[in-house]
Each structure stands twice: as C-alpha cells, then as structure tokens.
Amino acid sequence: MKSNKYKILVLSDLKQTASLALGYAANVSQEIDADVEVFYVKKATEVIETESPLSAIRIISEVCRQTEKKIKDLVSPISKENDVDIKTTFAFGNIKNEIENRINSSQPDIIVLGERKQKRFNFLGDNITDFVYKNYNGVVLVATENDFLDSKGKLSIDNLVMKSNTISSQTKNEKTT
C-alpha cells in the first residue's frame, strides 16, 4: 500500500549549516506531516588512502562507525526537540552520483539543503545546489541563517528560500488523493 505522506530529503555535508537545514526540515515536516531523511555522502577517495585490502576494510569499518555517530549526534537533539522521527543514511562514493541515486530511490517531495558560504575562488566547484536544481524536478529549500519562524513559532513560508521546479499535475494529484 502506497503512503500519501510527503517525503523530505535533507542533503547534508555535516558541516556549517547541517543543523540549520535539519531544523528547517523538522519544522516543515510538522507543518505538512512529512517523513524526513538525512543523507550524507563522503568521497571515496577521502576514506581509503591505503592499497592493502585488509587495511581498507578496517578503515571503511571505522569511518562507518564514526559517520554513524556524527550523524546521530546531529539528528538526535533535533529529532527530540521537534518530536519528529528522522531516518538517516549515508554513502561513500562520487558525491553527485550518490545524491542522484538517493533522489531517484527515495523520490522526495522536498529537498532541503544548507546554505554554504561562498568561497572567494571556486574554479573547480562541486556546487551541489546547482546540481540538485538541474537534476531534481520539485521543491528545493535552502536553509539560510534568516528567521524562518513567525512570532507564534509557526513556519513562515515567506522567509524560506525556495525553488520550485515544474511539478506535473499528475504528481500533484497523486499526493492529494
């Protein structure tokens, strides 16, 4: 049986604005009754720096344990504070490929990203925000440091930085039925 519940996917780098983006997602989920998932990707080249297969397995295991703890430390307080269950997943590999695979498999209604400080010089650039805008056909929220709650503590959609790619009327109708 297919659930009519909305899905929010938080793409996080577990750095600067991770808790802000997760807080956005938790607040939005309360307003629209949505499931929340946090997804983190780490470059495979950052994980394995050895040629020994046994060392690589040990390193991967340790990095997995550390990553799970880091994500749990980020998610737990926000989950408890907002009384929202938050699913967590992570992967190692090519960041853009893994994000694209996660979007395709989870098929979220909304993607939440943290606003990153612009680097002065970004020649190569791994601009994930632009990548998501180009490859996701739905609502993308970018968590900023500006207030996003009104005086009553309710979500103020006016203050969200939002990009809505075209969503087909069929998709909209499926969510309302």
PDB file of C-alpha atoms in Angstrom:
ATOM      1  CA  MET A   1       0.000   0.000   0.000  1.00  0.00           C
ATOM      2  CA  LYS A   2       1.397   3.382  -1.016  1.00  0.00           C
ATOM      3  CA  SER A   3       1.626   6.038   1.655  1.00  0.00           C
ATOM      4  CA  ASN A   4       0.294   9.515   0.894  1.00  0.00           C
ATOM      5  CA  LYS A   5       2.736  11.045   3.348  1.00  0.00           C
ATOM      6  CA  TYR A   6       5.147  13.614   1.942  1.00  0.00           C
ATOM      7  CA  LYS A   7       8.892  12.962   1.949  1.00  0.00           C
ATOM      8  CA  ILE A   8      11.618  15.450   2.785  1.00  0.00           C
ATOM      9  CA  LEU A   9      15.226  14.659   1.919  1.00  0.00           C
ATOM     10  CA  VAL A  10      17.945  16.660   3.675  1.00  0.00           C
ATOM     11  CA  LEU A  11      21.238  16.578   1.807  1.00  0.00           C
ATOM     12  CA  SER A  12      23.933  17.359   4.328  1.00  0.00           C
ATOM     13  CA  ASP A  13      27.677  17.726   4.443  1.00  0.00           C
ATOM     14  CA  LEU A  14      27.560  17.500   8.271  1.00  0.00           C
ATOM     15  CA  LYS A  15      29.325  20.849   8.449  1.00  0.00           C
ATOM     16  CA  GLN A  16      28.399  24.532   8.720  1.00  0.00           C
ATOM     17  CA  THR A  17      24.646  24.616   8.232  1.00  0.00           C
ATOM     18  CA  ALA A  18      23.755  20.967   8.781  1.00  0.00           C
ATOM     19  CA  SER A  19      21.764  21.551  11.968  1.00  0.00           C
ATOM     20  CA  LEU A  20      20.049  24.572  10.418  1.00  0.00           C
ATOM     21  CA  ALA A  21      18.958  22.564   7.365  1.00  0.00           C
ATOM     22  CA  LEU A  22      17.774  19.713   9.575  1.00  0.00           C
ATOM     23  CA  GLY A  23      15.834  22.154  11.749  1.00  0.00           C
ATOM     24  CA  TYR A  24      14.177  23.524   8.592  1.00  0.00           C
ATOM     25  CA  ALA A  25      13.202  20.029   7.553  1.00  0.00           C
ATOM     26  CA  ALA A  26      11.834  19.161  11.005  1.00  0.00           C
ATOM     27  CA  ASN A  27       9.680  22.303  11.050  1.00  0.00           C
ATOM     28  CA  VAL A  28       8.402  21.754   7.528  1.00  0.00           C
ATOM     29  CA  SER A  29       7.653  18.112   8.339  1.00  0.00           C
ATOM     30  CA  GLN A  30       5.472  19.162  11.272  1.00  0.00           C
ATOM     31  CA  GLU A  31       3.532  21.584   9.070  1.00  0.00           C
ATOM     32  CA  ILE A  32       2.862  19.163   6.208  1.00  0.00           C
ATOM     33  CA  ASP A  33       3.082  15.800   8.030  1.00  0.00           C
ATOM     34  CA  ALA A  34       6.138  14.521   6.185  1.00  0.00           C
ATOM     35  CA  ASP A  35       8.773  11.855   6.699  1.00  0.00           C
ATOM     36  CA  VAL A  36      12.316  13.216   6.990  1.00  0.00           C
ATOM     37  CA  GLU A  37      15.512  11.565   5.802  1.00  0.00           C
ATOM     38  CA  VAL A  38      19.057  12.895   6.162  1.00  0.00           C
ATOM     39  CA  PHE A  39      21.527  11.772   3.526  1.00  0.00           C
ATOM     40  CA  TYR A  40      25.287  12.267   3.699  1.00  0.00           C
ATOM     41  CA  VAL A  41      27.911  11.318   1.121  1.00  0.00           C
ATOM     42  CA  LYS A  42      31.631  11.181   1.647  1.00  0.00           C
ATOM     43  CA  LYS A  43      34.059  10.990  -1.260  1.00  0.00           C
ATOM     44  CA  ALA A  44      35.519   7.511  -1.539  1.00  0.00           C
ATOM     45  CA  THR A  45      38.973   8.987  -2.030  1.00  0.00           C
ATOM     46  CA  GLU A  46      38.711  10.605   1.410  1.00  0.00           C
ATOM     47  CA  VAL A  47      38.003   7.253   3.014  1.00  0.00           C
ATOM     48  CA  ILE A  48      40.667   4.943   1.628  1.00  0.00           C
ATOM     49  CA  GLU A  49      44.269   6.007   1.417  1.00  0.00           C
ATOM     50  CA  THR A  50      45.894   2.577   1.504  1.00  0.00           C
ATOM     51  CA  GLU A  51      46.468  -0.157  -1.029  1.00  0.00           C
ATOM     52  CA  SER A  52      46.181  -3.032   1.429  1.00  0.00           C
ATOM     53  CA  PRO A  53      42.721  -4.686   1.190  1.00  0.00           C
ATOM     54  CA  LEU A  54      42.708  -5.653   4.880  1.00  0.00           C
ATOM     55  CA  SER A  55      43.630  -2.129   5.939  1.00  0.00           C
ATOM     56  CA  ALA A  56      40.983  -0.729   3.610  1.00  0.00           C
ATOM     57  CA  ILE A  57      38.270  -2.912   5.172  1.00  0.00           C
ATOM     58  CA  ARG A  58      39.336  -1.862   8.664  1.00  0.00           C
ATOM     59  CA  ILE A  59      39.399   1.813   7.654  1.00  0.00           C
ATOM     60  CA  ILE A  60      35.969   1.613   5.999  1.00  0.00           C
ATOM     61  CA  SER A  61      34.530  -0.027   9.100  1.00  0.00           C
ATOM     62  CA  GLU A  62      35.968   2.672  11.365  1.00  0.00           C
ATOM     63  CA  VAL A  63      34.811   5.502   9.078  1.00  0.00           C
ATOM     64  CA  CYS A  64      31.299   3.986   9.001  1.00  0.00           C
ATOM     65  CA  ARG A  65      31.207   3.882  12.805  1.00  0.00           C
ATOM     66  CA  GLN A  66      32.444   7.478  13.095  1.00  0.00           C
ATOM     67  CA  THR A  67      29.996   8.689  10.447  1.00  0.00           C
ATOM     68  CA  GLU A  68      27.039   6.978  12.137  1.00  0.00           C
ATOM     69  CA  LYS A  69      27.986   8.618  15.441  1.00  0.00           C
ATOM     70  CA  LYS A  70      28.400  12.044  13.837  1.00  0.00           C
ATOM     71  CA  ILE A  71      25.009  11.815  12.118  1.00  0.00           C
ATOM     72  CA  LYS A  72      23.340  10.537  15.310  1.00  0.00           C
ATOM     73  CA  ASP A  73      24.845  13.417  17.306  1.00  0.00           C
ATOM     74  CA  LEU A  74      23.425  15.860  14.756  1.00  0.00           C
ATOM     75  CA  VAL A  75      19.986  14.273  14.380  1.00  0.00           C
ATOM     76  CA  SER A  76      19.111  13.183  17.938  1.00  0.00           C
ATOM     77  CA  PRO A  77      18.657  16.610  19.563  1.00  0.00           C
ATOM     78  CA  ILE A  78      16.661  17.994  16.643  1.00  0.00           C
ATOM     79  CA  SER A  79      14.519  14.868  16.452  1.00  0.00           C
ATOM     80  CA  LYS A  80      13.715  15.040  20.180  1.00  0.00           C
ATOM     81  CA  GLU A  81      13.156  18.801  20.222  1.00  0.00           C
ATOM     82  CA  ASN A  82      10.713  18.677  17.313  1.00  0.00           C
ATOM     83  CA  ASP A  83       9.212  15.249  18.103  1.00  0.00           C
ATOM     84  CA  VAL A  84       9.979  14.070  14.561  1.00  0.00           C
ATOM     85  CA  ASP A  85      11.397  10.694  13.544  1.00  0.00           C
ATOM     86  CA  ILE A  86      14.325  11.251  11.218  1.00  0.00           C
ATOM     87  CA  LYS A  87      15.764   8.469   9.079  1.00  0.00           C
ATOM     88  CA  THR A  88      19.485   8.653   8.369  1.00  0.00           C
ATOM     89  CA  THR A  89      21.501   7.206   5.505  1.00  0.00           C
ATOM     90  CA  PHE A  90      24.989   7.725   4.183  1.00  0.00           C
ATOM     91  CA  ALA A  91      27.191   6.501   1.370  1.00  0.00           C
ATOM     92  CA  PHE A  92      30.762   6.595   0.168  1.00  0.00           C
ATOM     93  CA  GLY A  93      31.481   7.329  -3.477  1.00  0.00           C
ATOM     94  CA  ASN A  94      31.089  10.010  -6.094  1.00  0.00           C
ATOM     95  CA  ILE A  95      29.041  12.708  -4.357  1.00  0.00           C
ATOM     96  CA  LYS A  96      26.888  13.766  -7.306  1.00  0.00           C
ATOM     97  CA  ASN A  97      26.233  10.192  -8.442  1.00  0.00           C
ATOM     98  CA  GLU A  98      25.261   9.095  -4.928  1.00  0.00           C
ATOM     99  CA  ILE A  99      22.962  12.108  -4.489  1.00  0.00           C
ATOM    100  CA  GLU A 100      21.296  11.418  -7.820  1.00  0.00           C
ATOM    101  CA  ASN A 101      20.826   7.740  -6.869  1.00  0.00           C
ATOM    102  CA  ARG A 102      19.356   8.703  -3.470  1.00  0.00           C
ATOM    103  CA  ILE A 103      16.944  11.184  -5.031  1.00  0.00           C
ATOM    104  CA  ASN A 104      15.825   8.573  -7.563  1.00  0.00           C
ATOM    105  CA  SER A 105      15.361   5.858  -4.949  1.00  0.00           C
ATOM    106  CA  SER A 106      13.631   7.922  -2.246  1.00  0.00           C
ATOM    107  CA  GLN A 107      11.651  10.187  -4.618  1.00  0.00           C
ATOM    108  CA  PRO A 108      11.276  13.074  -2.140  1.00  0.00           C
ATOM    109  CA  ASP A 109       8.677  15.817  -2.464  1.00  0.00           C
ATOM    110  CA  ILE A 110      11.049  18.401  -0.984  1.00  0.00           C
ATOM    111  CA  ILE A 111      14.832  18.571  -0.784  1.00  0.00           C
ATOM    112  CA  VAL A 112      16.443  20.711   1.918  1.00  0.00           C
ATOM    113  CA  LEU A 113      19.993  21.988   1.543  1.00  0.00           C
ATOM    114  CA  GLY A 114      22.133  24.109   3.821  1.00  0.00           C
ATOM    115  CA  GLU A 115      23.353  27.440   2.521  1.00  0.00           C
ATOM    116  CA  ARG A 116      27.112  27.362   2.188  1.00  0.00           C
ATOM    117  CA  LYS A 117      29.396  30.330   2.451  1.00  0.00           C
ATOM    118  CA  GLN A 118      30.754  31.221  -0.985  1.00  0.00           C
ATOM    119  CA  LYS A 119      34.444  30.647  -1.444  1.00  0.00           C
ATOM    120  CA  ARG A 120      36.333  33.541  -2.893  1.00  0.00           C
ATOM    121  CA  PHE A 121      37.744  31.422  -5.702  1.00  0.00           C
ATOM    122  CA  ASN A 122      35.910  28.299  -6.738  1.00  0.00           C
ATOM    123  CA  PHE A 123      37.430  27.219 -10.026  1.00  0.00           C
ATOM    124  CA  LEU A 124      36.529  23.547  -9.927  1.00  0.00           C
ATOM    125  CA  GLY A 125      33.410  23.896  -7.791  1.00  0.00           C
ATOM    126  CA  ASP A 126      31.297  20.981  -6.655  1.00  0.00           C
ATOM    127  CA  ASN A 127      28.217  23.188  -6.458  1.00  0.00           C
ATOM    128  CA  ILE A 128      25.700  20.691  -5.131  1.00  0.00           C
ATOM    129  CA  THR A 129      22.888  23.259  -5.023  1.00  0.00           C
ATOM    130  CA  ASP A 130      23.095  23.875  -8.778  1.00  0.00           C
ATOM    131  CA  PHE A 131      23.399  20.142  -9.367  1.00  0.00           C
ATOM    132  CA  VAL A 132      20.212  19.487  -7.381  1.00  0.00           C
ATOM    133  CA  TYR A 133      18.356  22.309  -9.173  1.00  0.00           C
ATOM    134  CA  LYS A 134      19.293  20.827 -12.553  1.00  0.00           C
ATOM    135  CA  ASN A 135      18.581  17.190 -11.690  1.00  0.00           C
ATOM    136  CA  TYR A 136      15.565  17.362  -9.385  1.00  0.00           C
ATOM    137  CA  ASN A 137      12.107  18.281 -10.562  1.00  0.00           C
ATOM    138  CA  GLY A 138      10.492  19.503  -7.346  1.00  0.00           C
ATOM    139  CA  VAL A 139      10.737  21.912  -4.434  1.00  0.00           C
ATOM    140  CA  VAL A 140      14.202  22.735  -3.115  1.00  0.00           C
ATOM    141  CA  LEU A 141      14.534  24.644   0.164  1.00  0.00           C
ATOM    142  CA  VAL A 142      17.829  26.252   1.068  1.00  0.00           C
ATOM    143  CA  ALA A 143      18.303  26.798   4.796  1.00  0.00           C
ATOM    144  CA  THR A 144      19.654  30.263   5.495  1.00  0.00           C
ATOM    145  CA  GLU A 145      20.553  31.972   8.730  1.00  0.00           C
ATOM    146  CA  ASN A 146      17.493  34.248   8.390  1.00  0.00           C
ATOM    147  CA  ASP A 147      14.494  33.600  10.623  1.00  0.00           C
ATOM    148  CA  PHE A 148      12.011  31.183   9.159  1.00  0.00           C
ATOM    149  CA  LEU A 149       9.503  31.064  12.002  1.00  0.00           C
ATOM    150  CA  ASP A 150       6.817  33.654  12.629  1.00  0.00           C
ATOM    151  CA  SER A 151       6.113  35.189  16.048  1.00  0.00           C
ATOM    152  CA  LYS A 152       3.898  32.222  17.011  1.00  0.00           C
ATOM    153  CA  GLY A 153       6.623  29.701  16.243  1.00  0.00           C
ATOM    154  CA  LYS A 154       4.889  28.578  13.058  1.00  0.00           C
ATOM    155  CA  LEU A 155       6.693  28.043   9.810  1.00  0.00           C
ATOM    156  CA  SER A 156       6.730  31.161   7.667  1.00  0.00           C
ATOM    157  CA  ILE A 157       6.885  30.061   4.049  1.00  0.00           C
ATOM    158  CA  ASP A 158       7.549  33.685   3.020  1.00  0.00           C
ATOM    159  CA  ASN A 159      11.020  33.549   4.552  1.00  0.00           C
ATOM    160  CA  LEU A 160      12.087  30.246   3.018  1.00  0.00           C
ATOM    161  CA  VAL A 161      14.414  30.420   0.069  1.00  0.00           C
ATOM    162  CA  MET A 162      12.559  28.162  -2.272  1.00  0.00           C
ATOM    163  CA  LYS A 163      12.982  26.985  -5.824  1.00  0.00           C
ATOM    164  CA  SER A 164      10.142  25.031  -7.264  1.00  0.00           C
ATOM    165  CA  ASN A 165      10.913  23.214 -10.457  1.00  0.00           C
ATOM    166  CA  THR A 166       7.887  22.322 -12.502  1.00  0.00           C
ATOM    167  CA  ILE A 167       5.870  19.526 -10.968  1.00  0.00           C
ATOM    168  CA  SER A 168       3.413  17.751 -13.206  1.00  0.00           C
ATOM    169  CA  SER A 169      -0.266  17.958 -12.354  1.00  0.00           C
ATOM    170  CA  GLN A 170      -0.311  14.172 -12.208  1.00  0.00           C
ATOM    171  CA  THR A 171       2.217  14.216  -9.341  1.00  0.00           C
ATOM    172  CA  LYS A 172       0.186  16.858  -7.517  1.00  0.00           C
ATOM    173  CA  ASN A 173      -2.995  14.833  -7.946  1.00  0.00           C
ATOM    174  CA  GLU A 174      -1.331  11.684  -6.612  1.00  0.00           C
ATOM    175  CA  LYS A 175      -0.377  13.475  -3.416  1.00  0.00           C
ATOM    176  CA  THR A 176      -3.869  14.821  -2.781  1.00  0.00           C
ATOM    177  CA  THR A 177      -5.667  11.527  -3.293  1.00  0.00           C
TER     178      THR A 177
END
